[in-house]
PDB file of C-alpha atoms in Angstrom:
ATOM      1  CA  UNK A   1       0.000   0.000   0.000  1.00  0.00           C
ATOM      2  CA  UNK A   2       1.343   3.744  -0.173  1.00  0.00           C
ATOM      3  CA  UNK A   3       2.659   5.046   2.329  1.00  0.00           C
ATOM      4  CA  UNK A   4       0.913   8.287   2.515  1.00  0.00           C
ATOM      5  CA  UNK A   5      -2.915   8.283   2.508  1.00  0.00           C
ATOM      6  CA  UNK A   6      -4.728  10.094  -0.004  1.00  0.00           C
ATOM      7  CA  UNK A   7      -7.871  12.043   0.258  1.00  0.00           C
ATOM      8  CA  UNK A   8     -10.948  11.220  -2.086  1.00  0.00           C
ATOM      9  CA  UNK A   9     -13.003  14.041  -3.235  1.00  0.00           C
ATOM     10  CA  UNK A  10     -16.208  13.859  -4.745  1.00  0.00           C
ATOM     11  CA  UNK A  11     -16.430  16.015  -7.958  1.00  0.00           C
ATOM     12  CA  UNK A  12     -19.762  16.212  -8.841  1.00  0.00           C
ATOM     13  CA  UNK A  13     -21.172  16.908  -4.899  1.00  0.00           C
ATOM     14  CA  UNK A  14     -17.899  18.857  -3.996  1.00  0.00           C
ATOM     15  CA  UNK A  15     -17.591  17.325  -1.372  1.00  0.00           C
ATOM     16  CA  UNK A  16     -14.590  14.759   0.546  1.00  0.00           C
ATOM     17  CA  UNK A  17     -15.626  11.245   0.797  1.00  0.00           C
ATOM     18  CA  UNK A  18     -12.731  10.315   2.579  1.00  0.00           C
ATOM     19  CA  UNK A  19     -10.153  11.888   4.057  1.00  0.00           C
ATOM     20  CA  UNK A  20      -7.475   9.078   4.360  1.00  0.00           C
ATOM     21  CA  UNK A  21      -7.577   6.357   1.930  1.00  0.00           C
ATOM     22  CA  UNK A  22      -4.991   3.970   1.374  1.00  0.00           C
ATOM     23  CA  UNK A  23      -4.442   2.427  -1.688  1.00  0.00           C
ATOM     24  CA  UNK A  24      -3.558  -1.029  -2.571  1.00  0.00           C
ATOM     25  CA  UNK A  25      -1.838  -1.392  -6.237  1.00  0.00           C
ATOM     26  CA  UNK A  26      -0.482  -4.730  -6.148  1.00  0.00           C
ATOM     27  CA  UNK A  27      -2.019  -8.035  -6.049  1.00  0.00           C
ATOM     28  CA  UNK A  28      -0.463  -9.123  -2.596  1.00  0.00           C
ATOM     29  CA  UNK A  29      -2.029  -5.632  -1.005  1.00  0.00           C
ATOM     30  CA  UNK A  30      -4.822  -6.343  -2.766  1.00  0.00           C
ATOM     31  CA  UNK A  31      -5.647  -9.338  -1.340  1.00  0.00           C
ATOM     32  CA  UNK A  32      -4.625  -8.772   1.462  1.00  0.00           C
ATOM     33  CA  UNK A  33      -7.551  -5.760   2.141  1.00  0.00           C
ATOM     34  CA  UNK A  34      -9.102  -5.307   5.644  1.00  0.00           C
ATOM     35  CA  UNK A  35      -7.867  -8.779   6.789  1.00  0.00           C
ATOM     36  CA  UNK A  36      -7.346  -8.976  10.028  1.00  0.00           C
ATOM     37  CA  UNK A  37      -8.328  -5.422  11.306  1.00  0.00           C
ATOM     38  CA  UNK A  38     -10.955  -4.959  13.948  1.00  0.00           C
ATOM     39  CA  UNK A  39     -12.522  -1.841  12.625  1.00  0.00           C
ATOM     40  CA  UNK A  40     -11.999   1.188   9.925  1.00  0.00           C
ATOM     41  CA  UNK A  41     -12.902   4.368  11.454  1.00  0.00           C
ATOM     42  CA  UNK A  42     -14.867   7.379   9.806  1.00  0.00           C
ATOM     43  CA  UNK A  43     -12.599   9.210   7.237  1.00  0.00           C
ATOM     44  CA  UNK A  44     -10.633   6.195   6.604  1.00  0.00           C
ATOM     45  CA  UNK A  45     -11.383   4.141   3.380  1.00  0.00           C
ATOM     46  CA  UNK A  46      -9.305   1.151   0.872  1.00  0.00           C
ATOM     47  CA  UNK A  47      -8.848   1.781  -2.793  1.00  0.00           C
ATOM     48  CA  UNK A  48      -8.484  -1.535  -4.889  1.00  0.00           C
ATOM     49  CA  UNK A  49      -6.977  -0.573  -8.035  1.00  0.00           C
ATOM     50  CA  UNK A  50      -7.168  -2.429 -10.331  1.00  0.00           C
ATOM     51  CA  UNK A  51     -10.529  -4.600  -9.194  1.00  0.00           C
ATOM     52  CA  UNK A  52     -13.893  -5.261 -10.336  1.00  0.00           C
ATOM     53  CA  UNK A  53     -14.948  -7.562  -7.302  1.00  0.00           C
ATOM     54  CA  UNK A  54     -14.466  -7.949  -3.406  1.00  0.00           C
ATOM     55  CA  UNK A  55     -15.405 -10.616  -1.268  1.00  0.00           C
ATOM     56  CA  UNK A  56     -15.537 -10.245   2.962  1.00  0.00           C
ATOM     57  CA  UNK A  57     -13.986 -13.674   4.058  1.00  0.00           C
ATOM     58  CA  UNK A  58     -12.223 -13.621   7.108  1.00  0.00           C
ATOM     59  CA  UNK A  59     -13.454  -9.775   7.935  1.00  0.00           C
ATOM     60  CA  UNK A  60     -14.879  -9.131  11.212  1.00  0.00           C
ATOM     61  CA  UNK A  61     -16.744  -5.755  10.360  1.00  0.00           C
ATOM     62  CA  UNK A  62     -19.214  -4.551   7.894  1.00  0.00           C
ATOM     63  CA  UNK A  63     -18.231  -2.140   5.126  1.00  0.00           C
ATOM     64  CA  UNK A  64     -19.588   0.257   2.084  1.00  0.00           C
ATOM     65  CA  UNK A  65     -18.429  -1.013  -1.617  1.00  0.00           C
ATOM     66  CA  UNK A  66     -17.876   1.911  -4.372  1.00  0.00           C
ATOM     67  CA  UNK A  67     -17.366   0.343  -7.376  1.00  0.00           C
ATOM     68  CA  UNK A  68     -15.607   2.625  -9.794  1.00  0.00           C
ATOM     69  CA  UNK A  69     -14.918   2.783 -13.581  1.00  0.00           C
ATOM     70  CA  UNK A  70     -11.525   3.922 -15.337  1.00  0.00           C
ATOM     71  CA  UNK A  71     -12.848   7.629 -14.564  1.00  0.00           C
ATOM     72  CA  UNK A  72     -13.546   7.075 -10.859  1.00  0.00           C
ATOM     73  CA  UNK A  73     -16.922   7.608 -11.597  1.00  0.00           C
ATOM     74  CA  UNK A  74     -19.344   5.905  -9.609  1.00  0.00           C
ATOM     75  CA  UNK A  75     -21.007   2.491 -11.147  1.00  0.00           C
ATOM     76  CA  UNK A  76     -22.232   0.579  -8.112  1.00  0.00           C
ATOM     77  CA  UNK A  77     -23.005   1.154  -4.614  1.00  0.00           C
ATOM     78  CA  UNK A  78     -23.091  -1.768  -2.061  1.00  0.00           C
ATOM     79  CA  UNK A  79     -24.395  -0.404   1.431  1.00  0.00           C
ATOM     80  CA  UNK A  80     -23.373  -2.290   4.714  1.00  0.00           C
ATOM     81  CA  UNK A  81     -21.882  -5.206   2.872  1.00  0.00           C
ATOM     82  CA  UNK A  82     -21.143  -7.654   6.182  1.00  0.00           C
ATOM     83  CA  UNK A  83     -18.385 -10.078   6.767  1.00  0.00           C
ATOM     84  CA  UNK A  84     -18.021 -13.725   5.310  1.00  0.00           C
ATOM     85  CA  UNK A  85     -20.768 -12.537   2.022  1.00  0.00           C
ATOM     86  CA  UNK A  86     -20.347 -13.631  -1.598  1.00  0.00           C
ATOM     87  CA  UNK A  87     -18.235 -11.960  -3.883  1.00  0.00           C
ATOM     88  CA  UNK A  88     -19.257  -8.831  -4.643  1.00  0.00           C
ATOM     89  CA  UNK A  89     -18.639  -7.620  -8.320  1.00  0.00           C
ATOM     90  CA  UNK A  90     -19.354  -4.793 -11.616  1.00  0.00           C
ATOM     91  CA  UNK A  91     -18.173  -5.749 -15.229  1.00  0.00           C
ATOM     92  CA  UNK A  92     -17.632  -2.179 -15.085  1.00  0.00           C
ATOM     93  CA  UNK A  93     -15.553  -1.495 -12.615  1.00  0.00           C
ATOM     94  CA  UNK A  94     -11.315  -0.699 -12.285  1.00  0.00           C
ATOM     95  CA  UNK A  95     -11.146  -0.161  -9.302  1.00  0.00           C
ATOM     96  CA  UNK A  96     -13.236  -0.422  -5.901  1.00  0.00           C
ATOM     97  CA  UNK A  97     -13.600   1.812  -2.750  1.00  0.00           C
ATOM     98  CA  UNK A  98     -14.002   0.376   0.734  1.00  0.00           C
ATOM     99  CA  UNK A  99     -15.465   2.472   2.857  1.00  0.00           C
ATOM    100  CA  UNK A 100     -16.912   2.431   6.692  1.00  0.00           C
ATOM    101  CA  UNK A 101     -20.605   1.046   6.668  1.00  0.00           C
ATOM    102  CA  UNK A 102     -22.903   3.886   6.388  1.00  0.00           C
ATOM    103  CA  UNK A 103     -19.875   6.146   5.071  1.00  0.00           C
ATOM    104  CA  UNK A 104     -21.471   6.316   1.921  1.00  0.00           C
ATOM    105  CA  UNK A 105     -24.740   7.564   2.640  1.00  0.00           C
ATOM    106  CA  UNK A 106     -23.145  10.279   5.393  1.00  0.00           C
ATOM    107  CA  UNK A 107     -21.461  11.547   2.682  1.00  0.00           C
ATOM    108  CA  UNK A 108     -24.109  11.828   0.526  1.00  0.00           C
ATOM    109  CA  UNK A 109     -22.564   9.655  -1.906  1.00  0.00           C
ATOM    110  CA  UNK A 110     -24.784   8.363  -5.470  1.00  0.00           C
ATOM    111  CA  UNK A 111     -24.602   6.796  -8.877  1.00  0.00           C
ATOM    112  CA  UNK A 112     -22.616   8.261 -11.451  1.00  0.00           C
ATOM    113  CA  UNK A 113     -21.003  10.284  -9.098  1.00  0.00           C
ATOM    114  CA  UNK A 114     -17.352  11.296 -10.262  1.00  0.00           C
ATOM    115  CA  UNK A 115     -14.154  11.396  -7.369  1.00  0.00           C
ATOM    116  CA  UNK A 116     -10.763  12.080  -7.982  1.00  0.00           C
ATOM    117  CA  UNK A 117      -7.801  11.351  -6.014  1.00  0.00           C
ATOM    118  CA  UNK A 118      -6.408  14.740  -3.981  1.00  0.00           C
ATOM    119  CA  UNK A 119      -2.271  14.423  -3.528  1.00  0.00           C
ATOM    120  CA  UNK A 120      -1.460  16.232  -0.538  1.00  0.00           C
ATOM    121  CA  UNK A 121       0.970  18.298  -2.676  1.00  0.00           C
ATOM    122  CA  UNK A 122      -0.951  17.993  -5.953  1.00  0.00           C
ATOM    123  CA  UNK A 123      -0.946  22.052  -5.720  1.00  0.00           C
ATOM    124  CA  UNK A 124       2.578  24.290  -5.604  1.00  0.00           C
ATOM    125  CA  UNK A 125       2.903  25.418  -2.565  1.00  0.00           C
ATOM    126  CA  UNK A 126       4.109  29.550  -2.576  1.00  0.00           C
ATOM    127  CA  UNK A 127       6.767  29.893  -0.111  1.00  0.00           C
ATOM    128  CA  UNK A 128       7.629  33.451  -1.186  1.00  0.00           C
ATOM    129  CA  UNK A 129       5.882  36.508  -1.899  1.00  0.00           C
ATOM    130  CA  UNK A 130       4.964  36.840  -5.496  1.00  0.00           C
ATOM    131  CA  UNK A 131       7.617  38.147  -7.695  1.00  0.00           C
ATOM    132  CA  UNK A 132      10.277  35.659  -6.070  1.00  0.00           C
ATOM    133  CA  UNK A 133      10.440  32.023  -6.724  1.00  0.00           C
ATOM    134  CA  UNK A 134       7.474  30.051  -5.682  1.00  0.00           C
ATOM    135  CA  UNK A 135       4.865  32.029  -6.279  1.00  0.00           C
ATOM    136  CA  UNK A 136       2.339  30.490  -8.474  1.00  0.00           C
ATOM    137  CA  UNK A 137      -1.312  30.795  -9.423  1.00  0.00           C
ATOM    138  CA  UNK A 138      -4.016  27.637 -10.194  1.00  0.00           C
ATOM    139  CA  UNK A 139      -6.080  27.678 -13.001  1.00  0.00           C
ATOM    140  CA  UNK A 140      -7.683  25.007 -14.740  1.00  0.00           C
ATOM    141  CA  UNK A 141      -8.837  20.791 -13.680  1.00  0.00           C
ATOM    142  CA  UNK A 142      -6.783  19.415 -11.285  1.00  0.00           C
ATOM    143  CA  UNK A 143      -8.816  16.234 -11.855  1.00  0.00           C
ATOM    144  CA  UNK A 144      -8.148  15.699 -15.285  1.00  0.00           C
ATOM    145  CA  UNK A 145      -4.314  16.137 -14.832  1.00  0.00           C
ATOM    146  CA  UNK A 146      -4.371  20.017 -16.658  1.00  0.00           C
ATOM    147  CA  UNK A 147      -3.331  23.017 -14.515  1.00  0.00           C
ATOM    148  CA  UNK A 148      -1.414  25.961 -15.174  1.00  0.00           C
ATOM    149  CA  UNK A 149       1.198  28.035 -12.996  1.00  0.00           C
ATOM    150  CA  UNK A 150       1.766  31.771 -13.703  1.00  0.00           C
ATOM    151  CA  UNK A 151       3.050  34.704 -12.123  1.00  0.00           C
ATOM    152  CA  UNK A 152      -0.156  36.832 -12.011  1.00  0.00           C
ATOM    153  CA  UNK A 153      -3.960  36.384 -11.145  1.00  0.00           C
ATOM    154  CA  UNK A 154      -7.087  36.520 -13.093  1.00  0.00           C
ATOM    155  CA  UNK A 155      -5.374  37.455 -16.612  1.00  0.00           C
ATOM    156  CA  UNK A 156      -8.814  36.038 -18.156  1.00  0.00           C
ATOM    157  CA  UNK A 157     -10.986  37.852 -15.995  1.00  0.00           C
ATOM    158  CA  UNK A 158     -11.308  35.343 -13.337  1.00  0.00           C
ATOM    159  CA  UNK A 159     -12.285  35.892  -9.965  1.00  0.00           C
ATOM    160  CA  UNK A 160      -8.866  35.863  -8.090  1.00  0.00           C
ATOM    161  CA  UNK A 161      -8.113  33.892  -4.875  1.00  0.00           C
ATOM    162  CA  UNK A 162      -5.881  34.033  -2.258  1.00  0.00           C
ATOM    163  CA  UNK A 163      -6.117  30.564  -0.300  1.00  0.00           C
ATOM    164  CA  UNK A 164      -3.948  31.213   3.069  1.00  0.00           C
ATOM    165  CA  UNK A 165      -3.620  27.692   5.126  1.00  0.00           C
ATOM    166  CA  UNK A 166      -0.708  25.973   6.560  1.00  0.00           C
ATOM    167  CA  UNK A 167      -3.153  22.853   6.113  1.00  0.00           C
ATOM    168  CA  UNK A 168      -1.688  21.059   3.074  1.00  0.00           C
ATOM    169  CA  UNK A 169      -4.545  18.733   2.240  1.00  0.00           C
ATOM    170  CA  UNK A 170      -7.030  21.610   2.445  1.00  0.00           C
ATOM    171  CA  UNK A 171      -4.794  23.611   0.334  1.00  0.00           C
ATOM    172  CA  UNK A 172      -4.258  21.101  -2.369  1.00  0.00           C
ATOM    173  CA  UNK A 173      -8.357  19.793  -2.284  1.00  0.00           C
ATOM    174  CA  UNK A 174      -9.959  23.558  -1.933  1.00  0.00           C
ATOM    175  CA  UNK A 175      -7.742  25.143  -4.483  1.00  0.00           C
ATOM    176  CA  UNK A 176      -8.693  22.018  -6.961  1.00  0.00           C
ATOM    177  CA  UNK A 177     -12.220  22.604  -6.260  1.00  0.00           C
ATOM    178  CA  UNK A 178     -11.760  26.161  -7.034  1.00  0.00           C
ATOM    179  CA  UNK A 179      -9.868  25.834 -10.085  1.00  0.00           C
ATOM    180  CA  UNK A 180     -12.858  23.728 -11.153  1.00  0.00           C
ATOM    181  CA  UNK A 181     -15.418  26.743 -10.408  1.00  0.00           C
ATOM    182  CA  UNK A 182     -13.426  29.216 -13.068  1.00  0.00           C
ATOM    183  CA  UNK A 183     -11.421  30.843  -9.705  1.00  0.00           C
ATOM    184  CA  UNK A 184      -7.820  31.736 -10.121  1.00  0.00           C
ATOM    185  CA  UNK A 185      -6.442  30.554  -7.185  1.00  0.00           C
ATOM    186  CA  UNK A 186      -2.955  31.862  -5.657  1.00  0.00           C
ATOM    187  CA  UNK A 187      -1.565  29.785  -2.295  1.00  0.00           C
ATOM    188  CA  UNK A 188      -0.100  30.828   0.432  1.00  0.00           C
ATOM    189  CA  UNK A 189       1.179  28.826   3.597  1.00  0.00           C
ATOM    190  CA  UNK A 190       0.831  31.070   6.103  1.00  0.00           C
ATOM    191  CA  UNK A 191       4.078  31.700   6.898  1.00  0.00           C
ATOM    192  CA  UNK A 192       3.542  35.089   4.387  1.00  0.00           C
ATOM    193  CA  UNK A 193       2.561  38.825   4.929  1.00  0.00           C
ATOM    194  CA  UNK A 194      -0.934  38.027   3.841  1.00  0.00           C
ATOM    195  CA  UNK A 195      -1.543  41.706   3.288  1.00  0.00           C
ATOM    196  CA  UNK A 196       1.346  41.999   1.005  1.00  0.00           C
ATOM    197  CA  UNK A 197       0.645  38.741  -0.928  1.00  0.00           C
ATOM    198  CA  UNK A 198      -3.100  40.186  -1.377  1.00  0.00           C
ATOM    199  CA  UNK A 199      -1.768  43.290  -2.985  1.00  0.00           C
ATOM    200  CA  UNK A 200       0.608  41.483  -5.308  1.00  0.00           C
ATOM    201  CA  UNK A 201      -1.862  38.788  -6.220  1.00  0.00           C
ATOM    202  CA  UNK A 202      -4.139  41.708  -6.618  1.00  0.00           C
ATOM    203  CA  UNK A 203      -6.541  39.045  -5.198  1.00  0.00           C
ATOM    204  CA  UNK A 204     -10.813  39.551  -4.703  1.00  0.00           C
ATOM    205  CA  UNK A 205     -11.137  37.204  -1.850  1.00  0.00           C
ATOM    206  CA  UNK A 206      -8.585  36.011   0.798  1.00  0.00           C
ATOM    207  CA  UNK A 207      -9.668  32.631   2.432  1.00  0.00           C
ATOM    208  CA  UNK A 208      -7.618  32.305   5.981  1.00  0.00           C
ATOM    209  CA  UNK A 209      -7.274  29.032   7.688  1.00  0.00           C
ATOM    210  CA  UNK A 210      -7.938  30.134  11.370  1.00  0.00           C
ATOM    211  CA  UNK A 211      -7.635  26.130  12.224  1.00  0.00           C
ATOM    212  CA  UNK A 212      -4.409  26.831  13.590  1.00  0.00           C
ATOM    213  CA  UNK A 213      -4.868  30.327  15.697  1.00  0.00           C
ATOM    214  CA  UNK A 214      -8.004  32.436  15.543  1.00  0.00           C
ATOM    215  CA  UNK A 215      -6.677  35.139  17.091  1.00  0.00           C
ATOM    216  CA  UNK A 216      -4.151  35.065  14.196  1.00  0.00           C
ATOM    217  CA  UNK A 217      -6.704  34.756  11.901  1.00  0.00           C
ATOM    218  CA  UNK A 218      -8.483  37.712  12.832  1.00  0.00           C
ATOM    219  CA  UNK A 219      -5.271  39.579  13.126  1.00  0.00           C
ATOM    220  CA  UNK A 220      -3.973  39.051   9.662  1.00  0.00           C
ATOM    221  CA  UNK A 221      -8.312  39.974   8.849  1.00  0.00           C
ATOM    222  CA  UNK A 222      -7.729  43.096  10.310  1.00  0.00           C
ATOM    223  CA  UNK A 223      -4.941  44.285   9.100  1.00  0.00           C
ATOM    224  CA  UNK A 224      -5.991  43.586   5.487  1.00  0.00           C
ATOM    225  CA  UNK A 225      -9.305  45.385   6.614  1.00  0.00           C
ATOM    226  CA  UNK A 226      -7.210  48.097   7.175  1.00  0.00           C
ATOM    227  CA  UNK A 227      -4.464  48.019   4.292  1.00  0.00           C
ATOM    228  CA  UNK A 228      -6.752  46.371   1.650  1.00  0.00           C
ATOM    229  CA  UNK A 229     -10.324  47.155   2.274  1.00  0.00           C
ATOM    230  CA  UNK A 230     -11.486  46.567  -0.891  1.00  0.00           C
ATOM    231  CA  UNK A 231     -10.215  42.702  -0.535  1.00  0.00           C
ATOM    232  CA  UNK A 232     -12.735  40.319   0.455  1.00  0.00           C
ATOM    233  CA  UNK A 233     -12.491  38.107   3.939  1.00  0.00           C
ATOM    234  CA  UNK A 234     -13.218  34.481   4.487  1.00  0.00           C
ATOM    235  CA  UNK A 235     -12.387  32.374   7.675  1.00  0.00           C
ATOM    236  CA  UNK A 236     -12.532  28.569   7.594  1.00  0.00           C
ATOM    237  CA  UNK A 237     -11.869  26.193  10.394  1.00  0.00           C
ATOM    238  CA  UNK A 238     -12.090  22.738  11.654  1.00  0.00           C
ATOM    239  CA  UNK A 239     -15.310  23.816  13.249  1.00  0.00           C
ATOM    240  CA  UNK A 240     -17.643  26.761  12.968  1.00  0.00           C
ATOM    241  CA  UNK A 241     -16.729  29.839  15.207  1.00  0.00           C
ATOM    242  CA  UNK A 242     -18.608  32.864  15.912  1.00  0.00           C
ATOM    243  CA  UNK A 243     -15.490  34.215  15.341  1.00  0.00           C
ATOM    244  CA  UNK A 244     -12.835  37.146  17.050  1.00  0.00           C
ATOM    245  CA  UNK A 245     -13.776  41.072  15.536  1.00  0.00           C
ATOM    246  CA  UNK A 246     -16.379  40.276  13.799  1.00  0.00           C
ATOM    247  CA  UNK A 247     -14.674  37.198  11.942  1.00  0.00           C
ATOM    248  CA  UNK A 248     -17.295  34.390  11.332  1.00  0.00           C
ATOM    249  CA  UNK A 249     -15.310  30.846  11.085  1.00  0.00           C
ATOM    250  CA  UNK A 250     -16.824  28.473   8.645  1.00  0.00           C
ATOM    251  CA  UNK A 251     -16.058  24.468   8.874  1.00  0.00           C
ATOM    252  CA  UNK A 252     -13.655  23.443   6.075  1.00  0.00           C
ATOM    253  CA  UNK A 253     -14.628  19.920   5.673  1.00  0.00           C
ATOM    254  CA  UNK A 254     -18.543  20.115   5.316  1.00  0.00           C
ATOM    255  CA  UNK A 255     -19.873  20.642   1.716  1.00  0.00           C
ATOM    256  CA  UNK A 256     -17.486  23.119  -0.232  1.00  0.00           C
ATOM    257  CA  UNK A 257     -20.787  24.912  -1.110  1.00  0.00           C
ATOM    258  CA  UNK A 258     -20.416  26.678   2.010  1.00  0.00           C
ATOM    259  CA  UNK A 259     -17.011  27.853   1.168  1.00  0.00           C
ATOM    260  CA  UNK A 260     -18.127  28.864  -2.487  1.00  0.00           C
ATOM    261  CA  UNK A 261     -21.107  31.068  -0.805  1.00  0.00           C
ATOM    262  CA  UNK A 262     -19.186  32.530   1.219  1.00  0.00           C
ATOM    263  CA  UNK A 263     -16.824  33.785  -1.123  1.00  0.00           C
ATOM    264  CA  UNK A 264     -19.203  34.923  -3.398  1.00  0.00           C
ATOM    265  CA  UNK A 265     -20.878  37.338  -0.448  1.00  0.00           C
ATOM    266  CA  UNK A 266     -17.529  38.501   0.087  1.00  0.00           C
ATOM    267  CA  UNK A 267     -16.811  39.181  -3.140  1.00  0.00           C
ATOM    268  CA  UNK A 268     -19.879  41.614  -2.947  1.00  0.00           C
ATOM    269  CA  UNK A 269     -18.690  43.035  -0.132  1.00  0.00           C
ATOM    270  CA  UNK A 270     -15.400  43.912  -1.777  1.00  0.00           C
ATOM    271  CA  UNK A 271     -17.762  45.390  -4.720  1.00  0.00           C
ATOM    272  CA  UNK A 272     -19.661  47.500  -2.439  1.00  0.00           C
ATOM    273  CA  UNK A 273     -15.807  48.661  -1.093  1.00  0.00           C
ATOM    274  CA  UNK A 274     -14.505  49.336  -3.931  1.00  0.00           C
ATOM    275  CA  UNK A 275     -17.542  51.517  -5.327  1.00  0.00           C
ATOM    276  CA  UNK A 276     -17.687  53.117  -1.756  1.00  0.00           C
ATOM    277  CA  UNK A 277     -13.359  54.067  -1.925  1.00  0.00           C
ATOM    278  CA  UNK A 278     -13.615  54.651  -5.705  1.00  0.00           C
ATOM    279  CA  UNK A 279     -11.094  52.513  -6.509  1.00  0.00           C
ATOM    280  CA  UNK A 280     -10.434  48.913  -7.869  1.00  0.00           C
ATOM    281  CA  UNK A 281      -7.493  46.409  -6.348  1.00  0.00           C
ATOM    282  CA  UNK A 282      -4.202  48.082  -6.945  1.00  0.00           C
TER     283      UNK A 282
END
């Protein structure tokens, strides 16, 4: 199996359907599946790839089946599939999904439904302000293998992102899902003047990860308040906040919906700014 889990994402609900998932690509790991563990937590799944069919001798715990085709698009669902059953099996399928029983109707998960693998570092990572090396922006489907890196946002007229998170999954699965939406998404790790990187990026919308430090959070909010106030706000955290000076947290790992609303309002809000200062991002 590989060493480092991967997170599945669900394109078409834009959602996560699990956050670590193993994957077995050899016929040894293959076989070898959930034999001999005692349980598979919530957030934890097994990708068989290449497979068409499971069976659950020897297990000692029920599980979901996703069967998948060469797309990762959804073919066949098998809910709550309990130990020593019959093979289960799609003449469709590449590649199968084992998930905790009941995972896949928690996560809202259907027929013809597409996923795509996230790599933690699937997304450059800018570790200097634009300008010096490492800057890059996201545009394009991370899913289908095409993205581009440049050295300035929204050249096509697309709503430009800042994405601010020391988090690396949530970098690498939000700024995919953005791409997807027609955003063009700049990253940042934190460890930046988010101010400055806003200016340079010229960016609509900063999203701050306040999973980490709310206090920070709102810090580096009001400062580009201050500095920036045409430039949009959005908080996101491992759990909804009321939030420090007026900074509302949002949850990062519930439906990316919430995420996309909210950046939409504050892209209105940095309308409203910029009409009310009379001038656009500088």
């Amino acid at each position: 199996m590989r060493r480092d889990p991967q997170m599945i994402v669900n394109l078409t609900r834009e959602n996560v359907v699990c956050e670590r998932a193993s994957v077995a690509a050899h016929a040894l790991t293959r076989m070898r599946g959930l034999l001999g563990r005692r349980t598979m937590p919530s957030g934890e799944g097994l990708l068989l790839r290449p497979a068409s069919s499971i069976h659950t001798a020897f297990m000692r715990f029920p599980i979901d089946v996703v069967f998948l085709d060469g797309n990762l698009r959804v073919v066949k669902l098998v809910p709550q599939l309990g130990p020593w059953r019959t093979t289960a099996a799609a003449r469709e399928a590449k590649a199968v999904l084992e998930l905790p029983a009941g995972e896949s109707a928690r996560r809202k998960l259907g027929l013809l439904d597409r996923l795509a693998m996230i790599e933690p570092d699937v997304v450059p990572v800018v570790q200097q302000l634009p300008g010096a090396a490492g800057s890059n922006t996201v545009t394009g489907d991370p899913a289908s293998g095409s993205s581009d890196s440049t050295g300035g946002a929204g050249a096509d007229g697309a709503p430009r992102v800042l994405l601010v998170a020391s988090d690396r999954r949530f970098r690498a699965v939000a700024s995919a899902l953005l791409a997807r939406r027609g955003y063009a998404v700049a990253i940042g790790d934190g460890k930046q003047d988010v101010a400055e990187l806003a200016s340079r990026q010229h960016s609509d919308v900063v999203v701050i990860d306040a999973s980490a430090s709310l206090t920070a959070a709102a810090h580096e909010a009001g400062k580009l308040s201050n500095l920036r106030p045409a430039v949009g706000v959005v908080a996101v955290g491992n759990e909804p906040q009321s939030g420090l000076a007026a900074l509302p947290v949002i949850p990062k790992w519930n439906s990316f919906e919430t995420l996309f609303a909210a950046i939409e309002q504050a892209r209105g809000t940095n309308r409203r700014n910029e009409a009310r200062c009379g001038v656009g991002p500088a």
